[in-house]
Each structure stands twice: as structure tokens, then as C-alpha cells.
């Protein structure tokens, strides 16, 4: 993959990598949307690098080149969704293999592990709190059949952090072949680069920050390992979990402003998190960028900043939480996150409903727990919205 801005900074790479006008005959400054499903061959099996659009597409190539560059990875592949990327990655394993996974995970990943991968493919999953300082539970969970360690950090929804470097070191000492995979969706490559911390694979839901405009569902996997990349490329085509050329074009467009957006998400989220912390109707705030977060020091060590995701416990119960969510006017009550618009939701009633109830209780996903995705509106308008809704809910 041509990376002619290898030494450039993040925002420069986001704008130029995969976007060389000279790759097109017409020298277009913006990637072309190639809708063709098939490509002319000059002799049987002799082609220009493209045969059939499931196995490769010029617009998709532009996006994959750019995403690899942003994650400082050799390779990137895109998939029809974040969960599609997870599926491809788990197909690297065989029946009888075992995964040790972080206990607090995106609800859909948890559901895929427990309801699909384990029962249908015979890959066992053990959930462990890897964020604990004491790593003995993690070490105890590693079996001879453990082939993959699945990290999510910061976690969705309770914003726990996992020390990627420490976990990767333990995992690779146990078995140098162990695949350490990090779901980097919440941080985005702008704030965290797991491959530089010892991870083997990074997975993203591009649906969230990287696309950031709430109009594309897509996933990606990045690695420096040539062999793993080739296997994943085979699976991308063989399983058929590919995104459309138009969606690839949209993400190419969105990624140009990722750096700008992340800076603004962080600025506003810090102000909102501080405001919530001082609010009399709020019990507790979870934001890794605040010194009150139990892992604030780790956040400073392994991340370059924090995104727009905040967790908060309301004073009260389900009734107050529901009233609060319905009283907000600027924050839209909806699943998903990472877009330009502010969103809010109740993980226990919405995104994490598929997580078994006892597991939810253990993780602290109670009915008074609210997840905010702070968007790019004027932050003073957001503060006013939260304040008024809290007063209505708790009066
Ligand atoms: C949304 C999300 C996913 C799943 O991605 P989709 O694009 O919705 O399939 C995976 N991990 C995390 C952390 C997410 O937030």
C-alpha cells in the first residue's frame, strides 16, 4: 500500500493517504465511486488487480489504505459492519479453541460470543475483568486452548480501561501465537493506537467515530501481520461480508475531518463531564479524562485523549432515568454513538439489553445508568439541555 505521507501527522494522513489523484486517469481529487461488479480481463485470469467487486473494489481500496495509515498498521480491511469484522476475526479460530474476553463489551459482541460463536462454532469464551490491577483472574482464565484475547478499551458502556501493553505482554508470554485483538471503537485511532502497545489486531465499528455522520454501518480490522491479513482478506471475500462502494466513498469523505471532530468531541465532553460531576442530581460520572476516574493515570499513559463518551449514574431509579431521557431536547434518545449529533441512551434498556441480567448487574449497568455521546453542537446549549432535563426528571 502506498503511504506517501508516512512521516506526516494524523490529520495530513487522513486527508492524503489512499487519496492520490494520480491513481485515476482523470486525476480526481476525491475518490471515484466504482459501482462495477466486475472488471475486464485481458486474458483468462489476467487482470488489472480487480476481478469481481466482492474480492476487491477501487473505492474500497482507497478507504483501506487510509485506515491502515491512521492506525499505523501495514494492512486494513473493511467489512459490512463492526460485527462483520468481529465475525471474520473469529473465523481465524477453529472449533475447540478458546477466547478470553473483557467482561464489559459492546452488547452485540457479547451476544455474538454467547449466542452464536460458542453454541454453533464450538469456540468457548471466558469473560474476565481485565481492568483490575490484579491480573491473576486473567492469567487463571488462559487455557492451553486459548488462542485469542479480546480487549475492549475504553469499554462500552461503563468506560473501564484495559492496560493493553500489560495484557498483551502476559498473553504473548503464555503463547507467542496468541492473537491479542483490541476493539478501538470508543477511542478512535486519533486517541489510541493499540498496535503500538503490543496488540496483533485492531477492530473498529466505523459506524461510530470514524464515519461520524450516522449514515454508514461498516467495520474494519487492522494488523501488521502479513499472514493474518491474508487470512482475513480471504475470509472477507469467502464469507462475503463486504461494504458497498458508495458507503466506502462516504467513509473516505468522513475520515478527512476525523482529527478535527475528535478534538472537539474531547473538548465538549470534558466540559459536560465536569458539569455532571458537580450536579446535585448526579450520583457519579465515568469519564477517563477526569481525575476522578479510577483509571485516569492509565488513560494518560496509553491514550492521547478522550472521546465524547460519558457514563453517569442519576440519583433515583428507572422512573427518573426514563423521564430524564424523554425530557432532553438536543440529545437524541437513540442507540449508537460517535456522530456529529449528541445522543443519549439507557444501556440497561437499549444497547445492552442482550447482556444477561446478572452480568449487567455485576458490571454496574443499572437502570439509573445513562450513556452520553457528546456531539459537536455548542457545548453551552448541551449543558442547558442536560440541566433542564435533570430538573424535570428529579422534581
Ligand atoms: C457499535 C459497536 C460495535 C459493532 O459495530 P456495528 O458497526 O454496529 O456492527 C462493536 N464494538 C463497539 C465498541 C461498538 O460500539
Short mmCIF file of C-alpha atoms and ligand atoms in Angstrom, two decimals:
data_model
loop_
_atom_site.label_atom_id
_atom_site.label_comp_id
_atom_site.label_asym_id
_atom_site.label_seq_id
_atom_site.Cartn_x
_atom_site.Cartn_y
_atom_site.Cartn_z
CA UNK A 1 0.00 0.00 0.00
CA UNK A 2 1.41 3.36 -1.00
CA UNK A 3 1.84 5.54 2.05
CA UNK A 4 3.47 8.60 0.69
CA UNK A 5 2.79 10.61 3.85
CA UNK A 6 4.32 8.03 6.21
CA UNK A 7 6.07 10.65 8.35
CA UNK A 8 3.18 13.09 8.32
CA UNK A 9 0.87 13.74 11.23
CA UNK A 10 -2.57 12.23 11.70
CA UNK A 11 -4.69 14.93 10.07
CA UNK A 12 -2.42 15.04 7.00
CA UNK A 13 -2.62 11.28 6.57
CA UNK A 14 -6.39 11.37 6.99
CA UNK A 15 -6.62 13.79 4.10
CA UNK A 16 -3.99 12.38 1.72
CA UNK A 17 -3.45 8.65 2.26
CA UNK A 18 -5.36 6.50 -0.19
CA UNK A 19 -6.37 9.70 -1.96
CA UNK A 20 -3.63 10.23 -4.55
CA UNK A 21 -5.31 11.87 -7.60
CA UNK A 22 -2.75 10.18 -9.87
CA UNK A 23 -4.36 6.79 -9.19
CA UNK A 24 -7.20 7.83 -11.54
CA UNK A 25 -6.90 8.52 -15.26
CA UNK A 26 -8.95 11.70 -14.77
CA UNK A 27 -6.90 12.75 -11.69
CA UNK A 28 -9.96 13.17 -9.47
CA UNK A 29 -9.17 14.84 -6.13
CA UNK A 30 -11.95 12.87 -4.44
CA UNK A 31 -12.11 9.04 -4.80
CA UNK A 32 -14.33 7.77 -7.61
CA UNK A 33 -17.28 5.56 -6.71
CA UNK A 34 -16.74 2.39 -8.69
CA UNK A 35 -20.10 0.62 -8.94
CA UNK A 36 -19.00 -2.02 -11.42
CA UNK A 37 -19.42 -5.54 -10.06
CA UNK A 38 -16.89 -6.98 -12.49
CA UNK A 39 -13.72 -5.95 -14.33
CA UNK A 40 -12.48 -6.76 -17.83
CA UNK A 41 -9.66 -9.28 -18.12
CA UNK A 42 -7.14 -9.13 -20.98
CA UNK A 43 -6.77 -12.95 -20.99
CA UNK A 44 -8.35 -15.58 -18.71
CA UNK A 45 -7.04 -14.83 -15.21
CA UNK A 46 -5.04 -11.78 -16.36
CA UNK A 47 -6.50 -8.65 -14.76
CA UNK A 48 -5.71 -5.15 -13.50
CA UNK A 49 -5.88 -6.13 -9.82
CA UNK A 50 -9.66 -6.26 -9.80
CA UNK A 51 -11.79 -9.24 -10.86
CA UNK A 52 -15.13 -9.29 -9.09
CA UNK A 53 -16.22 -6.50 -6.75
CA UNK A 54 -16.69 -8.71 -3.66
CA UNK A 55 -13.00 -9.58 -3.72
CA UNK A 56 -11.81 -6.04 -4.41
CA UNK A 57 -13.05 -2.63 -5.47
CA UNK A 58 -11.14 0.61 -6.22
CA UNK A 59 -13.19 2.81 -3.85
CA UNK A 60 -12.77 0.26 -1.06
CA UNK A 61 -9.01 0.22 -1.68
CA UNK A 62 -8.81 3.98 -1.10
CA UNK A 63 -10.53 3.62 2.26
CA UNK A 64 -8.47 0.61 3.36
CA UNK A 65 -5.21 2.41 2.53
CA UNK A 66 -6.24 5.45 4.55
CA UNK A 67 -7.47 3.43 7.56
CA UNK A 68 -4.25 1.38 7.71
CA UNK A 69 -2.26 4.59 7.75
CA UNK A 70 -4.32 6.15 10.57
CA UNK A 71 -3.88 3.09 12.79
CA UNK A 72 -0.14 2.98 11.86
CA UNK A 73 -0.79 -0.52 10.54
CA UNK A 74 0.56 -2.27 7.46
CA UNK A 75 -2.89 -3.51 6.48
CA UNK A 76 -6.57 -2.67 6.87
CA UNK A 77 -9.69 -4.42 5.61
CA UNK A 78 -13.25 -3.14 5.74
CA UNK A 79 -16.39 -5.19 6.40
CA UNK A 80 -20.12 -4.68 6.10
CA UNK A 81 -20.39 -3.83 9.82
CA UNK A 82 -18.34 -3.81 13.02
CA UNK A 83 -19.87 -7.16 13.94
CA UNK A 84 -18.99 -8.40 10.44
CA UNK A 85 -15.35 -7.56 11.20
CA UNK A 86 -15.65 -9.45 14.53
CA UNK A 87 -17.09 -12.44 12.67
CA UNK A 88 -14.21 -12.54 10.19
CA UNK A 89 -11.68 -12.29 13.04
CA UNK A 90 -13.33 -15.12 14.98
CA UNK A 91 -13.20 -17.28 11.84
CA UNK A 92 -9.41 -17.25 12.31
CA UNK A 93 -10.14 -19.73 15.11
CA UNK A 94 -11.20 -23.36 14.96
CA UNK A 95 -13.78 -25.34 16.84
CA UNK A 96 -12.30 -26.24 20.25
CA UNK A 97 -10.31 -23.03 20.51
CA UNK A 98 -10.96 -20.63 23.37
CA UNK A 99 -11.17 -16.85 23.79
CA UNK A 100 -10.58 -14.83 26.95
CA UNK A 101 -12.62 -11.65 26.64
CA UNK A 102 -13.03 -8.48 28.66
CA UNK A 103 -16.22 -8.75 30.72
CA UNK A 104 -17.64 -5.35 29.78
CA UNK A 105 -18.14 -5.40 26.00
CA UNK A 106 -20.35 -3.92 23.34
CA UNK A 107 -23.70 -5.76 23.72
CA UNK A 108 -23.62 -7.14 20.17
CA UNK A 109 -20.13 -8.60 20.67
CA UNK A 110 -21.26 -10.25 23.89
CA UNK A 111 -24.34 -11.65 22.08
CA UNK A 112 -22.21 -12.91 19.15
CA UNK A 113 -19.84 -14.70 21.54
CA UNK A 114 -22.55 -16.25 23.74
CA UNK A 115 -25.37 -16.94 21.27
CA UNK A 116 -23.50 -17.71 18.02
CA UNK A 117 -19.79 -18.43 18.36
CA UNK A 118 -19.96 -20.70 21.42
CA UNK A 119 -23.08 -22.78 20.61
CA UNK A 120 -22.70 -23.00 16.82
CA UNK A 121 -18.94 -23.00 16.28
CA UNK A 122 -17.70 -24.57 19.50
CA UNK A 123 -15.39 -21.71 20.42
CA UNK A 124 -15.61 -21.16 24.20
CA UNK A 125 -15.44 -17.66 25.65
CA UNK A 126 -14.47 -16.77 29.22
CA UNK A 127 -15.27 -13.24 30.37
CA UNK A 128 -12.82 -11.61 32.80
CA UNK A 129 -12.44 -8.13 34.23
CA UNK A 130 -9.07 -7.28 32.66
CA UNK A 131 -9.25 -3.73 34.01
CA UNK A 132 -8.43 -4.94 37.54
CA UNK A 133 -4.92 -4.05 38.74
CA UNK A 134 -4.54 -7.63 39.89
CA UNK A 135 -4.17 -9.67 36.69
CA UNK A 136 -4.39 -13.07 38.41
CA UNK A 137 -8.01 -13.70 37.27
CA UNK A 138 -6.93 -13.01 33.69
CA UNK A 139 -3.91 -15.30 33.97
CA UNK A 140 -6.06 -18.03 35.52
CA UNK A 141 -8.51 -17.83 32.62
CA UNK A 142 -5.82 -18.56 29.99
CA UNK A 143 -6.03 -22.23 29.00
CA UNK A 144 -3.80 -24.25 26.65
CA UNK A 145 -6.63 -23.91 24.08
CA UNK A 146 -6.81 -20.12 24.44
CA UNK A 147 -5.94 -18.68 21.03
CA UNK A 148 -7.34 -15.19 21.32
CA UNK A 149 -7.59 -12.39 23.87
CA UNK A 150 -10.40 -9.93 23.19
CA UNK A 151 -9.97 -6.47 24.69
CA UNK A 152 -12.31 -3.54 24.51
CA UNK A 153 -10.95 -0.27 25.93
CA UNK A 154 -12.48 2.09 26.88
CA UNK A 155 -15.36 -0.32 27.36
CA UNK A 156 -18.90 0.14 26.17
CA UNK A 157 -20.78 1.21 28.24
CA UNK A 158 -19.03 1.59 31.63
CA UNK A 159 -15.82 3.19 30.28
CA UNK A 160 -13.39 0.89 32.04
CA UNK A 161 -9.84 0.82 30.66
CA UNK A 162 -7.65 -2.19 29.96
CA UNK A 163 -3.87 -1.80 30.06
CA UNK A 164 -3.21 -3.06 26.52
CA UNK A 165 0.57 -3.31 26.94
CA UNK A 166 0.33 -5.30 30.19
CA UNK A 167 -2.34 -7.73 28.89
CA UNK A 168 -0.56 -8.25 25.54
CA UNK A 169 2.71 -8.99 27.35
CA UNK A 170 1.13 -11.62 29.62
CA UNK A 171 -0.76 -13.18 26.68
CA UNK A 172 2.30 -13.39 24.44
CA UNK A 173 4.46 -14.78 27.25
CA UNK A 174 1.90 -17.54 27.69
CA UNK A 175 1.75 -18.21 23.94
CA UNK A 176 3.65 -16.15 21.35
CA UNK A 177 0.99 -17.12 18.77
CA UNK A 178 -1.85 -15.68 20.86
CA UNK A 179 -3.94 -13.18 18.88
CA UNK A 180 -4.47 -10.08 21.00
CA UNK A 181 -7.36 -8.16 19.46
CA UNK A 182 -8.46 -4.70 20.61
CA UNK A 183 -11.82 -3.10 19.82
CA UNK A 184 -10.70 0.51 19.41
CA UNK A 185 -14.13 1.94 18.53
CA UNK A 186 -14.56 4.18 21.59
CA UNK A 187 -11.16 5.88 21.35
CA UNK A 188 -10.70 6.02 17.55
CA UNK A 189 -7.15 5.84 16.14
CA UNK A 190 -6.83 9.56 16.84
CA UNK A 191 -6.65 8.89 20.59
CA UNK A 192 -5.32 5.32 20.82
CA UNK A 193 -3.13 3.04 18.69
CA UNK A 194 -3.27 -0.50 20.17
CA UNK A 195 -0.81 -1.99 17.63
CA UNK A 196 1.91 0.28 19.03
CA UNK A 197 1.12 -1.12 22.51
CA UNK A 198 1.59 -4.77 21.51
CA UNK A 199 -1.81 -5.78 20.11
CA UNK A 200 -1.89 -8.01 17.00
CA UNK A 201 -5.23 -6.85 15.64
CA UNK A 202 -7.42 -3.79 15.92
CA UNK A 203 -11.12 -3.86 15.17
CA UNK A 204 -13.41 -0.87 14.66
CA UNK A 205 -17.04 -0.15 14.20
CA UNK A 206 -16.56 2.56 11.56
CA UNK A 207 -20.26 3.28 12.13
CA UNK A 208 -19.19 5.34 15.15
CA UNK A 209 -16.42 7.97 15.28
CA UNK A 210 -14.56 7.15 12.09
CA UNK A 211 -17.56 7.75 9.86
CA UNK A 212 -19.06 10.08 12.45
CA UNK A 213 -22.05 11.20 10.39
CA UNK A 214 -24.50 8.47 11.44
CA UNK A 215 -25.17 7.43 7.85
CA UNK A 216 -22.99 4.32 7.32
CA UNK A 217 -22.77 0.92 9.05
CA UNK A 218 -19.29 -0.54 8.50
CA UNK A 219 -16.39 -2.22 10.28
CA UNK A 220 -12.62 -2.58 9.87
CA UNK A 221 -9.72 -4.75 11.00
CA UNK A 222 -6.09 -3.60 11.01
CA UNK A 223 -2.86 -5.58 11.53
CA UNK A 224 0.87 -5.57 10.87
CA UNK A 225 0.89 -9.35 10.48
CA UNK A 226 1.02 -10.29 6.76
CA UNK A 227 -0.23 -13.84 7.30
CA UNK A 228 -3.16 -12.76 9.45
CA UNK A 229 -4.03 -10.08 6.91
CA UNK A 230 -4.06 -12.60 4.05
CA UNK A 231 -6.32 -14.94 6.04
CA UNK A 232 -8.68 -12.07 6.83
CA UNK A 233 -8.70 -10.93 3.21
CA UNK A 234 -9.63 -14.48 2.21
CA UNK A 235 -12.43 -14.51 4.83
CA UNK A 236 -13.70 -11.06 3.78
CA UNK A 237 -14.30 -12.49 0.31
CA UNK A 238 -15.19 -16.08 1.25
CA UNK A 239 -17.81 -15.11 3.87
CA UNK A 240 -18.96 -12.18 1.74
CA UNK A 241 -19.11 -9.53 4.47
CA UNK A 242 -18.18 -6.56 2.29
CA UNK A 243 -19.44 -2.96 2.32
CA UNK A 244 -20.85 -1.17 -0.72
CA UNK A 245 -18.65 1.15 -2.85
CA UNK A 246 -20.94 4.09 -2.04
CA UNK A 247 -20.56 3.50 1.70
CA UNK A 248 -16.77 3.28 1.23
CA UNK A 249 -16.90 6.63 -0.52
CA UNK A 250 -18.88 8.12 2.39
CA UNK A 251 -16.37 6.92 4.98
CA UNK A 252 -13.47 8.22 2.82
CA UNK A 253 -15.18 11.61 2.91
CA UNK A 254 -15.85 11.47 6.67
CA UNK A 255 -12.38 10.42 7.71
CA UNK A 256 -10.87 13.65 6.33
CA UNK A 257 -12.27 15.52 9.35
CA UNK A 258 -11.68 12.84 12.00
CA UNK A 259 -8.91 14.77 13.78
CA UNK A 260 -10.97 17.98 13.93
CA UNK A 261 -14.03 16.13 15.15
CA UNK A 262 -12.20 14.18 17.86
CA UNK A 263 -10.57 17.33 19.26
CA UNK A 264 -13.97 18.98 19.52
CA UNK A 265 -15.65 15.85 20.98
CA UNK A 266 -12.97 15.79 23.69
CA UNK A 267 -13.25 19.50 24.47
CA UNK A 268 -17.02 19.41 24.85
CA UNK A 269 -17.16 16.04 26.65
CA UNK A 270 -14.67 17.29 29.26
CA UNK A 271 -16.90 20.30 29.95
CA UNK A 272 -20.05 18.14 30.09
CA UNK A 273 -18.35 15.56 32.36
CA UNK A 274 -17.19 18.30 34.76
CA UNK A 275 -20.67 19.83 34.76
CA UNK A 276 -22.29 16.46 35.53
CA UNK A 277 -19.74 15.77 38.31
CA UNK A 278 -20.82 18.92 40.15
CA UNK A 279 -24.54 18.48 39.53
CA UNK A 280 -26.58 17.70 42.68
CA UNK A 281 -28.84 15.26 40.80
CA UNK A 282 -25.93 13.13 39.55
CA UNK A 283 -24.57 10.31 41.71
CA UNK A 284 -21.37 9.51 39.80
CA UNK A 285 -19.69 10.28 36.47
CA UNK A 286 -17.46 7.96 34.43
CA UNK A 287 -15.12 9.81 32.07
CA UNK A 288 -11.49 8.60 31.72
CA UNK A 289 -10.35 12.19 31.12
CA UNK A 290 -11.42 13.28 34.61
CA UNK A 291 -9.01 12.80 37.54
CA UNK A 292 -11.96 11.21 39.42
CA UNK A 293 -11.93 8.23 37.00
CA UNK A 294 -10.29 5.27 38.81
CA UNK A 295 -8.01 4.67 35.81
CA UNK A 296 -7.23 8.26 34.90
CA UNK A 297 -3.46 7.58 35.12
CA UNK A 298 -3.76 4.68 32.66
CA UNK A 299 -5.81 6.90 30.34
CA UNK A 300 -2.96 9.43 30.33
CA UNK A 301 -0.42 6.68 29.73
CA UNK A 302 -1.99 4.76 26.85
CA UNK A 303 -4.31 7.30 25.23
CA UNK A 304 -3.62 10.65 23.62
CA UNK A 305 -7.00 11.96 24.72
CA UNK A 306 -10.62 11.01 25.34
CA UNK A 307 -13.62 10.84 23.07
CA UNK A 308 -17.14 12.14 23.59
CA UNK A 309 -18.37 9.11 25.55
CA UNK A 310 -19.52 9.70 29.14
CA UNK A 311 -21.31 7.43 31.59
CA UNK A 312 -23.33 8.82 34.52
CA UNK A 313 -25.47 7.47 37.34
CA UNK A 314 -28.56 9.55 38.07
CA UNK A 315 -29.85 9.99 41.62
CA UNK A 316 -33.03 7.91 41.52
CA UNK A 317 -34.10 4.82 39.62
CA UNK A 318 -35.66 3.65 36.39
CA UNK A 319 -38.51 6.18 36.55
CA UNK A 320 -36.20 9.21 36.91
CA UNK A 321 -33.86 7.88 34.21
CA UNK A 322 -36.71 7.39 31.75
CA UNK A 323 -38.09 10.84 32.49
CA UNK A 324 -34.63 12.38 32.03
CA UNK A 325 -34.10 10.62 28.69
CA UNK A 326 -37.51 11.78 27.44
CA UNK A 327 -37.01 15.37 28.64
CA UNK A 328 -33.80 16.03 26.73
CA UNK A 329 -34.32 18.11 23.62
CA UNK A 330 -30.88 18.38 21.95
CA UNK A 331 -29.57 14.96 22.96
CA UNK A 332 -31.49 12.48 20.82
CA UNK A 333 -32.64 9.33 22.60
CA UNK A 334 -31.11 6.71 20.30
CA UNK A 335 -28.63 3.85 20.13
CA UNK A 336 -25.22 4.29 18.52
CA UNK A 337 -22.56 6.91 19.23
CA UNK A 338 -19.72 8.93 17.79
CA UNK A 339 -21.70 11.06 15.36
CA UNK A 340 -21.72 14.84 14.99
CA UNK A 341 -25.07 14.89 16.84
CA UNK A 342 -25.36 14.31 20.57
CA UNK A 343 -27.04 11.05 21.54
CA UNK A 344 -28.13 9.60 24.85
CA UNK A 345 -29.38 6.17 25.86
CA UNK A 346 -30.03 3.72 28.66
CA UNK A 347 -27.68 0.73 28.21
CA UNK A 348 -29.79 -1.48 30.53
CA UNK A 349 -32.95 -0.89 28.45
CA UNK A 350 -31.41 -0.44 24.98
CA UNK A 351 -27.90 -1.32 23.72
CA UNK A 352 -27.06 -3.86 26.43
CA UNK A 353 -30.47 -5.49 26.85
CA UNK A 354 -28.99 -8.62 25.22
CA UNK A 355 -26.38 -8.92 28.01
CA UNK A 356 -27.71 -11.42 30.61
CA UNK A 357 -29.29 -9.63 33.59
CA UNK A 358 -26.94 -10.99 36.26
CA UNK A 359 -23.95 -9.96 34.13
CA UNK A 360 -25.43 -6.47 33.71
CA UNK A 361 -25.86 -6.16 37.47
CA UNK A 362 -22.27 -7.24 38.09
CA UNK A 363 -20.99 -4.70 35.55
CA UNK A 364 -22.93 -1.83 37.07
CA UNK A 365 -25.28 -1.42 34.11
CA UNK A 366 -28.23 -0.40 36.28
CA UNK A 367 -31.44 1.37 35.27
CA UNK A 368 -30.12 4.72 36.54
CA UNK A 369 -27.01 4.45 34.35
CA UNK A 370 -27.03 6.78 31.33
CA UNK A 371 -24.63 6.80 28.37
CA UNK A 372 -23.95 10.09 26.63
CA UNK A 373 -22.31 10.57 23.24
CA UNK A 374 -21.38 14.24 23.24
CA UNK A 375 -21.63 15.64 19.74
CA UNK A 376 -20.44 18.78 18.03
CA UNK A 377 -23.23 21.21 18.97
CA UNK A 378 -22.34 24.30 21.01
CA UNK A 379 -21.47 22.94 24.46
CA UNK A 380 -23.39 25.65 26.34
CA UNK A 381 -26.58 24.55 24.60
CA UNK A 382 -25.84 20.97 25.63
CA UNK A 383 -25.27 21.93 29.28
CA UNK A 384 -28.56 23.83 29.37
CA UNK A 385 -30.38 20.85 27.85
CA UNK A 386 -28.98 18.43 30.45
CA UNK A 387 -29.66 20.79 33.36
CA UNK A 388 -33.30 21.35 32.38
CA UNK A 389 -33.96 17.66 31.77
CA UNK A 390 -32.40 16.69 35.11
CA UNK A 391 -34.58 19.19 36.95
CA UNK A 392 -37.70 17.85 35.21
CA UNK A 393 -36.77 14.23 35.89
CA UNK A 394 -35.95 14.61 39.55
CA UNK A 395 -38.61 17.13 40.59
C1 LIG B 1 -21.22 -0.45 17.63
C2 LIG B 1 -20.08 -1.22 18.15
C3 LIG B 1 -19.71 -2.43 17.57
C4 LIG B 1 -20.50 -3.08 16.44
O1 LIG B 1 -20.40 -2.35 15.26
P1 LIG B 1 -21.55 -2.32 14.13
O2 LIG B 1 -20.95 -1.44 13.10
O3 LIG B 1 -22.77 -1.76 14.78
O4 LIG B 1 -21.75 -3.72 13.69
C5 LIG B 1 -18.61 -3.10 18.09
N1 LIG B 1 -17.91 -2.58 19.12
C6 LIG B 1 -18.24 -1.43 19.71
C7 LIG B 1 -17.43 -0.92 20.86
C8 LIG B 1 -19.34 -0.70 19.26
O5 LIG B 1 -19.68 0.44 19.87
#
